[in-house]
Coordinates of C-alpha atoms in Angstrom, one line a residue:
M29 CA 143.0 127.9 129.8
Q30 CA 139.5 126.3 130.3
K31 CA 137.5 125.6 127.2
V32 CA 134.3 127.1 126.7
P33 CA 131.5 124.2 127.1
E34 CA 130.4 123.1 123.8
I35 CA 126.6 124.0 124.7
M36 CA 127.9 127.6 124.7
K37 CA 129.2 127.6 121.2
M38 CA 126.1 128.3 120.0
T39 CA 125.7 130.5 116.6
W40 CA 123.7 133.5 117.1
L41 CA 120.8 131.9 115.2
R42 CA 120.2 128.9 117.2
A43 CA 119.8 130.8 120.0
K44 CA 116.6 132.2 118.4
S45 CA 113.5 130.7 117.3
P46 CA 112.7 129.8 113.8
F47 CA 110.2 132.4 113.4
W48 CA 112.2 135.3 114.9
S49 CA 115.4 134.8 112.8
G50 CA 113.3 134.3 110.0
F51 CA 112.0 137.3 110.6
I52 CA 114.9 139.2 110.8
A53 CA 116.2 137.8 107.7
G54 CA 112.7 138.5 105.7
L55 CA 112.7 142.5 107.1
G56 CA 116.6 142.6 106.0
A57 CA 115.7 140.9 102.4
G58 CA 112.1 143.6 102.4
I59 CA 113.9 146.6 102.6
I60 CA 115.8 146.3 99.9
A61 CA 113.5 144.5 97.8
S62 CA 111.1 147.6 98.8
G63 CA 113.5 149.8 97.3
V64 CA 113.9 147.7 94.3
M65 CA 109.9 148.0 93.9
L66 CA 110.4 151.9 94.1
L67 CA 112.9 152.1 91.6
L68 CA 111.0 149.8 89.1
S69 CA 107.8 151.9 89.8
I70 CA 109.5 155.2 88.7
Y71 CA 111.9 154.1 86.1
W72 CA 109.9 151.2 84.5
Q73 CA 106.3 152.0 85.5
G74 CA 106.5 148.7 87.6
V75 CA 103.8 148.0 90.1
S76 CA 104.2 149.8 93.5
L77 CA 102.1 147.9 96.3
P78 CA 102.4 151.1 98.4
E79 CA 101.0 153.0 95.9
V80 CA 98.1 150.8 95.5
F81 CA 97.5 150.1 99.1
G82 CA 97.8 154.0 99.5
S83 CA 95.0 154.5 96.9
V84 CA 92.7 152.0 98.8
F85 CA 93.4 153.7 102.0
T86 CA 92.0 157.5 101.1
A87 CA 89.1 155.2 99.7
L88 CA 88.6 154.3 102.8
M89 CA 89.3 157.5 104.8
P90 CA 86.1 159.5 106.0
P91 CA 86.1 162.8 104.2
P92 CA 86.1 164.5 107.7
L93 CA 89.4 162.8 108.7
F94 CA 90.9 163.6 105.3
D95 CA 90.5 167.2 106.1
Y96 CA 91.6 167.0 109.5
L97 CA 94.8 165.3 108.7
H98 CA 95.4 167.9 105.9
Q99 CA 94.8 170.7 108.0
T100 CA 96.8 169.3 111.1
I101 CA 99.7 167.7 108.6
G102 CA 99.5 169.8 105.2
A103 CA 100.7 168.8 102.0
D104 CA 103.1 166.7 104.0
A105 CA 100.3 164.2 105.1
K106 CA 100.5 161.9 102.1
H107 CA 104.6 161.3 102.0
I108 CA 103.7 160.3 105.9
L109 CA 100.9 157.8 104.7
F110 CA 103.5 156.6 102.2
Y111 CA 106.1 156.0 104.3
G112 CA 104.0 154.4 107.0
I113 CA 103.3 151.7 104.3
L114 CA 106.3 151.4 103.4
V115 CA 106.9 150.3 107.0
G116 CA 104.4 148.2 107.1
Q117 CA 105.1 146.7 103.9
C118 CA 108.6 146.0 105.5
L119 CA 107.3 144.4 108.3
V120 CA 104.9 142.0 106.1
F121 CA 108.0 141.0 104.4
G122 CA 109.6 140.0 107.6
V123 CA 106.5 138.1 108.8
C124 CA 106.8 136.3 105.6
G125 CA 110.3 135.2 106.4
G126 CA 109.5 134.4 110.0
I127 CA 106.6 132.1 108.8
F128 CA 108.4 130.7 105.9
N129 CA 111.5 129.5 107.9
Q130 CA 109.4 128.1 110.5
R131 CA 107.7 126.0 108.4
V132 CA 110.3 124.8 106.1
N133 CA 113.1 125.3 108.7
A134 CA 112.2 124.8 112.4
V135 CA 115.9 122.7 113.1
G136 CA 117.7 125.8 111.9
D137 CA 119.7 124.4 109.0
A138 CA 121.2 126.6 106.4
L139 CA 118.7 127.7 103.4
R140 CA 118.8 126.9 99.9
L141 CA 118.4 128.9 96.8
R142 CA 115.8 126.8 95.9
Q143 CA 113.7 127.6 98.8
G144 CA 114.4 131.4 98.3
L145 CA 112.8 130.7 95.0
L146 CA 110.4 129.3 96.7
L147 CA 109.1 132.0 98.5
A148 CA 109.5 134.2 95.9
L149 CA 106.9 132.1 93.8
I150 CA 104.7 132.4 96.7
L151 CA 104.9 135.9 97.3
W152 CA 104.6 136.2 93.7
L153 CA 101.2 134.6 93.2
V154 CA 100.0 135.8 96.4
A155 CA 100.4 139.6 95.4
G156 CA 99.2 138.9 92.1
L157 CA 96.2 136.8 92.4
I158 CA 94.8 138.2 95.7
L159 CA 95.9 141.4 97.2
L160 CA 95.7 143.4 93.8
P161 CA 92.5 142.1 92.7
L162 CA 91.4 142.8 96.1
T163 CA 92.3 146.4 95.7
G164 CA 90.8 146.8 92.0
A165 CA 94.1 147.0 90.2
G166 CA 93.1 143.5 88.8
F167 CA 95.5 140.4 88.6
F168 CA 98.8 141.2 88.2
G169 CA 98.2 144.7 88.0
A170 CA 96.3 144.2 84.6
A171 CA 94.1 147.1 85.5
L172 CA 96.6 149.4 86.1
S173 CA 98.1 152.0 83.5
S174 CA 101.0 150.1 83.1
G175 CA 99.1 146.9 82.2
L176 CA 99.6 143.1 83.0
L177 CA 102.8 142.4 81.7
A178 CA 104.6 144.7 83.8
G179 CA 103.0 144.1 86.5
L180 CA 104.1 140.5 85.7
L181 CA 107.6 141.1 85.2
S182 CA 108.4 143.8 88.3
L183 CA 106.3 141.5 90.8
A184 CA 108.8 138.8 89.8
V185 CA 111.9 140.7 89.5
V186 CA 111.1 142.3 93.4
G187 CA 110.2 138.6 94.3
L188 CA 113.6 137.3 93.3
V189 CA 115.2 139.6 94.9
F190 CA 113.5 139.3 98.3
G191 CA 113.9 135.2 98.0
M192 CA 117.4 135.3 96.8
L193 CA 118.5 137.8 99.5
F194 CA 116.4 136.4 102.4
V195 CA 118.5 133.3 101.6
L196 CA 121.7 134.9 101.7
I197 CA 121.3 137.1 105.2
Y198 CA 119.9 134.0 107.0
N199 CA 122.7 132.2 106.1
W200 CA 124.9 134.8 106.8
M201 CA 123.7 135.2 110.2
R202 CA 123.6 131.5 110.9
A203 CA 127.3 131.2 110.4
A204 CA 127.7 134.6 112.7
P205 CA 128.9 132.2 116.2
I206 CA 129.0 133.9 119.7
K207 CA 128.8 132.2 122.9
E208 CA 126.3 132.4 125.8
E209 CA 127.6 134.9 128.5
P210 CA 126.6 134.5 132.2
K211 CA 124.6 136.9 133.7
I212 CA 127.1 138.3 136.1
Q213 CA 129.3 138.7 133.1
K214 CA 126.9 140.7 131.1
R215 CA 126.1 142.5 133.9
E216 CA 130.0 143.6 134.1
R217 CA 129.8 144.0 130.4
L218 CA 126.8 146.5 130.1
L219 CA 128.5 148.7 133.2
K220 CA 131.8 148.8 131.2
E221 CA 130.1 149.7 127.8
Q222 CA 128.2 152.4 129.5
A223 CA 131.3 153.7 131.1
D224 CA 132.9 153.6 127.8
G225 CA 130.2 155.7 126.1
R226 CA 128.6 152.7 124.3
Y227 CA 125.0 152.4 124.0
T228 CA 122.8 150.1 125.9
R229 CA 119.3 149.2 125.5
R230 CA 118.3 151.7 128.1
A231 CA 120.1 154.5 126.5
L232 CA 118.8 153.1 123.2
I233 CA 115.3 153.4 123.9
R234 CA 115.6 156.8 126.0
D235 CA 117.6 158.3 122.6
G236 CA 115.0 156.7 120.2
A237 CA 112.4 158.4 121.8
L238 CA 114.2 161.4 122.0
V239 CA 114.6 161.5 118.2
I240 CA 111.0 160.9 117.7
G241 CA 109.8 163.8 119.7
A242 CA 112.4 166.0 118.0
A243 CA 110.8 164.9 114.8
A244 CA 107.4 165.7 115.7
V245 CA 108.7 169.1 116.8
G246 CA 110.5 169.7 113.7
L247 CA 107.5 168.8 111.3
F248 CA 105.2 171.2 113.7
L249 CA 108.1 173.7 112.8
W250 CA 108.1 173.1 109.4
N251 CA 104.6 173.2 108.6
F252 CA 104.2 176.7 110.7
I253 CA 106.8 178.0 108.0
V254 CA 105.5 176.5 105.3
N255 CA 101.7 177.7 105.8
G256 CA 102.3 180.1 108.6
A257 CA 100.0 180.6 111.7
P258 CA 96.5 180.1 111.6
S259 CA 94.5 182.5 110.2
V260 CA 93.2 185.0 112.9
K261 CA 89.3 184.2 113.4
V262 CA 86.9 187.2 113.3
P263 CA 83.0 186.3 114.3
V264 CA 81.6 185.7 110.9
S265 CA 78.5 187.4 112.6
R266 CA 80.2 190.6 111.9
F267 CA 80.8 189.6 108.5
F268 CA 76.9 189.3 107.8
K269 CA 76.2 192.6 109.0
N270 CA 74.9 194.7 105.5
Y271 CA 75.9 191.7 104.1
K272 CA 74.3 191.4 100.2
K273 CA 74.8 188.1 98.1
K274 CA 74.5 189.8 95.1
I275 CA 74.9 193.3 94.1
V276 CA 72.8 194.5 90.7
P277 CA 73.7 195.9 88.5
P278 CA 77.6 194.3 89.8
P279 CA 80.2 197.1 90.5
V280 CA 82.5 198.8 87.9
P281 CA 86.1 197.6 88.1
N282 CA 88.3 200.0 89.7
Y283 CA 91.3 199.6 87.6
G284 CA 94.5 201.4 88.0
P285 CA 98.1 201.0 88.3
I286 CA 99.5 198.6 91.6
A287 CA 102.7 199.8 93.2
P288 CA 105.1 197.3 93.9
A289 CA 104.8 195.5 97.0
P290 CA 106.9 192.9 98.5
F291 CA 105.2 189.2 99.2
L292 CA 102.7 190.4 96.3
S293 CA 102.0 187.1 93.8
P294 CA 103.5 188.1 90.5
E295 CA 100.6 188.0 88.1
I296 CA 102.2 185.0 86.1
T297 CA 103.4 182.2 88.3
S298 CA 106.8 180.7 86.8
N299 CA 106.7 177.3 86.1
D300 CA 109.3 176.1 88.9
Q301 CA 106.9 178.2 91.4
F302 CA 103.3 176.9 90.2
Y303 CA 101.4 174.7 93.1
Q304 CA 101.9 171.2 92.5
V305 CA 99.1 168.8 94.1
S306 CA 98.3 164.8 92.9
K307 CA 97.3 161.9 94.2
N308 CA 100.8 159.8 94.1
L309 CA 102.4 159.2 97.2
S310 CA 106.1 158.6 96.2
A311 CA 106.4 159.7 92.3
D312 CA 104.7 161.4 89.8
P313 CA 104.8 159.1 86.6
T314 CA 107.7 159.7 83.7
V315 CA 106.2 159.7 80.2
N316 CA 108.5 159.8 77.2
A317 CA 106.9 162.0 74.2
S318 CA 108.3 159.3 72.0
G319 CA 105.9 156.5 73.2
W320 CA 103.1 158.6 74.1
T321 CA 99.7 158.8 72.3
L322 CA 96.3 160.4 73.0
T323 CA 93.0 158.0 72.4
V324 CA 89.7 159.5 71.8
D325 CA 86.9 157.2 72.0
G326 CA 84.2 155.9 73.6
Q327 CA 80.6 156.8 72.6
V328 CA 81.7 158.5 69.5
E329 CA 81.5 157.6 65.8
H330 CA 84.8 157.5 64.9
P331 CA 87.3 156.9 67.4
F332 CA 91.6 158.3 66.8
T333 CA 94.3 158.3 68.3
L334 CA 97.0 160.7 68.2
N335 CA 101.1 160.8 69.0
Y336 CA 102.6 163.6 70.2
Q337 CA 103.8 165.2 66.8
E338 CA 100.2 164.7 65.3
A339 CA 99.1 166.4 68.6
L340 CA 101.4 169.5 68.1
A341 CA 100.4 169.6 64.5
Q342 CA 96.7 170.3 65.6
P343 CA 95.2 174.3 65.6
M344 CA 96.1 175.8 69.0
K345 CA 95.0 178.5 70.9
Q346 CA 96.3 180.5 73.8
Q347 CA 94.8 181.5 77.2
Y348 CA 95.8 182.7 80.5
E349 CA 94.2 180.6 83.0
S350 CA 94.5 180.7 86.8
L351 CA 94.3 176.9 88.8
M352 CA 93.2 176.5 92.6
C353 CA 93.2 173.3 94.5
I354 CA 90.1 172.2 95.8
S355 CA 92.0 171.4 99.3
N356 CA 93.3 174.8 99.2
E357 CA 92.4 176.8 102.6
V358 CA 90.9 180.2 102.9
G359 CA 94.3 182.5 102.4
G360 CA 95.9 178.8 101.4
P361 CA 98.9 178.9 98.8
Y362 CA 97.5 176.3 96.3
M363 CA 96.6 178.9 93.6
S364 CA 98.5 179.9 90.7
N365 CA 98.3 181.6 87.3
A366 CA 99.9 180.8 83.6
L367 CA 100.0 181.4 80.1
W368 CA 98.6 178.1 78.8
E369 CA 98.5 176.7 74.8
G370 CA 96.7 173.8 73.5
I371 CA 93.9 172.0 71.4
P372 CA 90.5 172.8 72.0
L373 CA 88.4 169.8 73.8
G374 CA 85.5 170.2 71.6
D375 CA 87.5 170.5 68.3
L376 CA 88.7 166.5 68.8
L377 CA 85.1 165.6 70.0
Q378 CA 83.7 167.0 67.2
R379 CA 85.7 165.0 65.1
A380 CA 85.1 162.1 66.9
G381 CA 81.6 162.3 66.6
V382 CA 79.7 162.4 69.9
K383 CA 76.8 160.0 69.7
P384 CA 73.3 161.1 71.0
G385 CA 73.1 160.3 74.9
A386 CA 76.4 160.7 75.8
T387 CA 76.6 162.7 79.2
K388 CA 80.3 162.9 80.2
V389 CA 83.8 163.3 79.2
V390 CA 86.3 161.2 81.4
F391 CA 89.8 161.6 81.7
H392 CA 92.0 158.6 82.0
A393 CA 95.8 159.6 83.2
A394 CA 99.2 157.5 83.0
D395 CA 99.5 157.4 86.8
D396 CA 95.6 155.6 86.6
Y397 CA 94.1 158.7 87.8
A398 CA 90.5 159.5 86.3
D399 CA 88.1 162.5 86.3
S400 CA 85.2 163.5 84.4
I401 CA 83.2 166.9 82.9
H402 CA 79.8 167.0 81.7
L403 CA 79.8 166.9 78.1
S404 CA 78.2 170.7 77.9
K405 CA 81.6 171.8 79.7
A406 CA 84.0 169.5 77.7
L407 CA 82.4 171.8 74.3
E408 CA 83.2 175.2 76.0
P409 CA 85.8 176.9 73.7
T410 CA 87.9 177.5 76.9
T411 CA 88.4 173.7 77.8
L412 CA 91.6 173.1 76.4
I413 CA 93.9 169.9 76.5
A414 CA 97.4 172.0 76.8
F415 CA 100.7 171.1 75.6
R416 CA 102.6 173.9 76.8
M417 CA 103.1 176.3 79.6
N418 CA 104.4 180.0 79.8
G419 CA 106.0 179.5 76.7
A420 CA 107.7 176.2 77.2
A421 CA 106.7 172.4 76.7
L422 CA 104.6 171.4 79.8
P423 CA 106.7 170.6 82.8
Q424 CA 107.0 167.1 83.6
E425 CA 105.5 167.8 87.3
H426 CA 102.3 169.9 85.9
G427 CA 101.5 166.7 83.5
F428 CA 104.1 166.3 80.2
P429 CA 103.5 165.7 77.5
A430 CA 99.5 166.8 78.1
R431 CA 97.0 168.1 80.7
M432 CA 93.5 169.0 80.6
L433 CA 92.4 172.9 81.7
V434 CA 88.8 173.1 82.5
P435 CA 87.9 176.9 83.7
G436 CA 86.0 177.5 86.6
I437 CA 86.4 174.0 88.3
Y438 CA 88.8 173.3 90.8
G439 CA 92.1 171.6 89.9
M440 CA 91.4 167.8 90.5
K441 CA 89.3 168.5 87.3
H442 CA 92.6 169.7 85.2
C443 CA 93.7 165.8 84.9
K444 CA 97.6 165.8 84.3
W445 CA 99.7 163.2 82.3
L446 CA 96.5 162.6 80.0
A447 CA 96.5 159.2 78.1
H448 CA 93.1 158.9 77.1
I449 CA 89.5 160.5 76.5
E450 CA 86.5 158.8 77.0
V451 CA 82.9 159.4 76.0
V452 CA 80.7 157.9 78.1
N453 CA 76.6 157.9 78.4
Y454 CA 76.8 157.4 82.5
D455 CA 77.6 159.2 85.8
F456 CA 81.5 158.4 86.3
Q457 CA 82.5 159.3 89.4
G458 CA 86.2 160.1 89.6
Y459 CA 89.2 159.5 92.1
W460 CA 88.5 162.0 94.3
Q461 CA 84.8 161.7 93.9
Q462 CA 84.8 158.1 95.2
R463 CA 86.5 159.8 98.2
G464 CA 83.9 162.0 99.0
W465 CA 84.8 165.0 97.2
S466 CA 82.2 167.0 94.9
D467 CA 81.7 166.2 91.6
E468 CA 80.4 169.5 89.9
A469 CA 83.3 171.5 91.6
P470 CA 83.0 174.6 90.6
V471 CA 85.3 177.1 92.0
R472 CA 84.1 179.4 95.3
M473 CA 85.3 182.8 94.8
T474 CA 88.0 183.7 97.4
S475 CA 90.8 186.4 98.4
R476 CA 93.6 186.4 99.8
I477 CA 96.2 189.0 101.6
D478 CA 99.5 188.6 100.6
T479 CA 101.1 191.8 101.9
P480 CA 101.7 192.7 104.9
L481 CA 102.7 189.6 106.3
D482 CA 100.3 188.3 109.1
G483 CA 101.8 189.4 113.0
S484 CA 104.1 191.7 111.1
T485 CA 104.7 195.3 112.6
I486 CA 104.0 198.2 110.2
K487 CA 104.2 202.1 111.2
A488 CA 101.8 204.3 112.5
H489 CA 100.9 207.5 110.5
R490 CA 102.6 206.2 107.5
V491 CA 101.3 204.8 103.8
T492 CA 101.1 200.8 104.1
Y493 CA 100.2 198.8 100.9
I494 CA 97.9 196.0 101.4
A495 CA 97.4 194.1 98.6
G496 CA 96.9 190.5 97.3
V497 CA 94.7 188.3 94.7
A498 CA 91.0 187.4 94.0
F499 CA 89.6 185.1 91.9
S500 CA 86.3 183.6 91.1
G501 CA 87.2 180.9 88.6
N502 CA 85.8 182.0 84.9
K503 CA 83.4 184.9 86.5
G504 CA 86.0 187.3 86.5
I505 CA 86.5 190.0 89.7
S506 CA 84.6 193.4 89.5
E507 CA 85.5 194.8 92.9
V508 CA 88.4 193.8 96.4
D509 CA 87.0 195.2 99.5
V510 CA 89.3 195.6 102.3
S511 CA 88.6 196.2 106.3
T512 CA 91.1 197.6 108.5
D513 CA 88.4 197.3 111.6
S514 CA 87.7 193.5 111.7
G515 CA 84.9 193.6 109.0
T516 CA 82.9 196.7 110.7
T517 CA 83.6 198.7 107.4
W518 CA 84.8 198.1 104.2
E519 CA 87.1 200.1 101.2
R520 CA 87.2 199.4 97.6
A521 CA 90.7 198.4 96.6
V522 CA 92.3 199.3 93.0
L523 CA 92.6 196.2 91.1
K524 CA 94.9 195.5 88.3
Q525 CA 93.5 194.8 84.8
P526 CA 93.6 190.8 84.9
L527 CA 95.1 189.3 81.9
S528 CA 91.9 187.2 80.7
N529 CA 88.9 186.5 83.1
L530 CA 89.6 183.3 83.6
T531 CA 92.4 184.8 86.0
W532 CA 93.2 185.8 89.4
V533 CA 93.3 189.6 89.8
L534 CA 95.8 191.5 91.9
W535 CA 94.5 194.2 93.9
E536 CA 96.0 197.0 96.2
Y537 CA 94.4 199.1 98.6
A538 CA 96.9 202.1 100.4
W539 CA 95.9 202.3 104.0
T540 CA 97.6 204.8 107.0
P541 CA 97.2 203.3 110.1
P542 CA 95.8 206.3 112.3
K543 CA 97.2 205.2 115.5
T544 CA 99.2 202.7 117.3
G545 CA 97.6 199.6 118.2
S546 CA 96.4 196.1 116.7
Y547 CA 94.5 195.9 113.8
I548 CA 92.6 193.3 112.1
I549 CA 92.4 193.3 108.3
S550 CA 90.1 191.4 105.7
V551 CA 89.2 191.2 102.4
R552 CA 86.4 189.7 100.2
A553 CA 85.7 190.0 96.7
I554 CA 82.9 190.4 94.0
D555 CA 82.8 188.9 90.6
L556 CA 81.4 190.3 87.4
E557 CA 78.0 189.1 87.6
G558 CA 78.0 190.4 91.3
N559 CA 78.0 187.6 93.5
V560 CA 79.1 188.5 96.6
Q561 CA 82.1 186.5 98.2
D562 CA 80.8 184.0 100.8
P563 CA 81.8 184.4 104.5
T564 CA 80.4 181.4 105.9
E565 CA 83.4 179.5 106.9
E566 CA 83.6 175.9 105.5
P567 CA 86.2 173.6 105.0
P568 CA 87.9 172.3 101.8
V569 CA 85.7 168.9 102.1
P570 CA 83.5 168.6 100.0
N571 CA 83.4 171.6 97.7
G572 CA 86.3 173.7 98.7
S573 CA 86.9 176.1 101.3
S574 CA 84.9 179.4 101.6
G575 CA 85.1 182.3 104.3
Y576 CA 87.1 185.7 104.4
H577 CA 91.2 185.7 104.9
S578 CA 91.7 187.9 108.0
I579 CA 95.5 188.7 109.2
S580 CA 96.7 190.4 112.3
I581 CA 99.1 193.3 111.8
N582 CA 100.7 196.0 115.0
A583 CA 101.1 199.3 114.2
S584 CA 103.6 201.4 115.8

């Protein structure tokens, strides 16, 4: 049998350039190292570069683009951004491996562990001394809530994992022998593999395209299922006919019993169904109560710190309050109601002694989120530091051990995972304000139709209960009006007596379709001060959405 010439006994790695062989080894090591980075971030407060760069990316993103992505993709937009950055990080690891191998190992020799340590040291220094400071996180993440030590150690662990695995993967690939294959034999082999049902490169590309296309369709369908079809559009001019911005005196609420209706929101939202929104792309922080403290300082006479047990021993009050996210669309799901228990913020500020000239109170969270409210708002008796939600300790996803409650203002001001309260004498701009969102952020009055569902079919000449919720922050609701003819005429709905003026109000209107056909149903609200809900259609950015929620139904 004829021997294969020596020149054909090449290793797989020698058949490639030093850069590409290093890139492949770096990509494999980078995938594992990125996984280690995420685990350290979740369980040990390590630095997560995808989170840091995601925060920078959203800061640079124009608000209209943010709103477009949010409307198009929904709440999954931040997860898609995170995975995109994570893939990019893995590719950067691959490029680093390729450049390193090209510089120190151009001849293709086996790598030694000391070279892996050198690569780890280089990446550690670049990440800690260049990349993180450029993002505003400080040297080795010193400006993050996790601190300098956690940044130093977590980045070192990730660097060591990458460096060692890079050497091992490279040497493993280098030791895998193959031989060159003549083109004719290669063509015959590919044809045989295709006949045997094996993947060819062309088939792989084709099927990959199909998978990507299916994923895109699946994402659209998932968004449709979760968020429903876009709301029915009624010409705003029709809503402005006979429109009054304010009614004096305000209407007397039409309170009464409400019949149970399918899909109507419960008056109190359970903890597991309460809406969740945060800036974090991958995982929210997990705070241990035994090591948690709350510091009150800044422009105060007597700074102090409370641990968890000391905080729970403070005099507390309960209040029912609804929250709504500023990114909520008209008729959207990011609105919920709960019973809260906590410490009035004013009590802690009184204990600290606010200095003259102070203007704002800043809330700092365990995930490096920050926002602020004006001092006058902080001193209102309904502004609470909440520790309990619906009779239980605050759930982790809702800010355990403590979160802020600021009635009348959108949810971004209700800082979760609270760790530090700072009184300042300047105009502090928080995380979302730096990204173009409102600083005052008062809740804009809204009303929503929960039932019947948009696009559903009901019976003509038979009573149908149209029902939903209405909310105006801390101003209460005096009236809800329903139109079944695209805003031409309006009828008053029955209101359920609310749990407080800080909560949403459940409403219901009994309606009998007079004939078969299609109907457009719209809703509007009036608060206890007589202000009428604004029919002007505006997107969430930058002040919160406005307009009337409308649905289309068929009567048969």
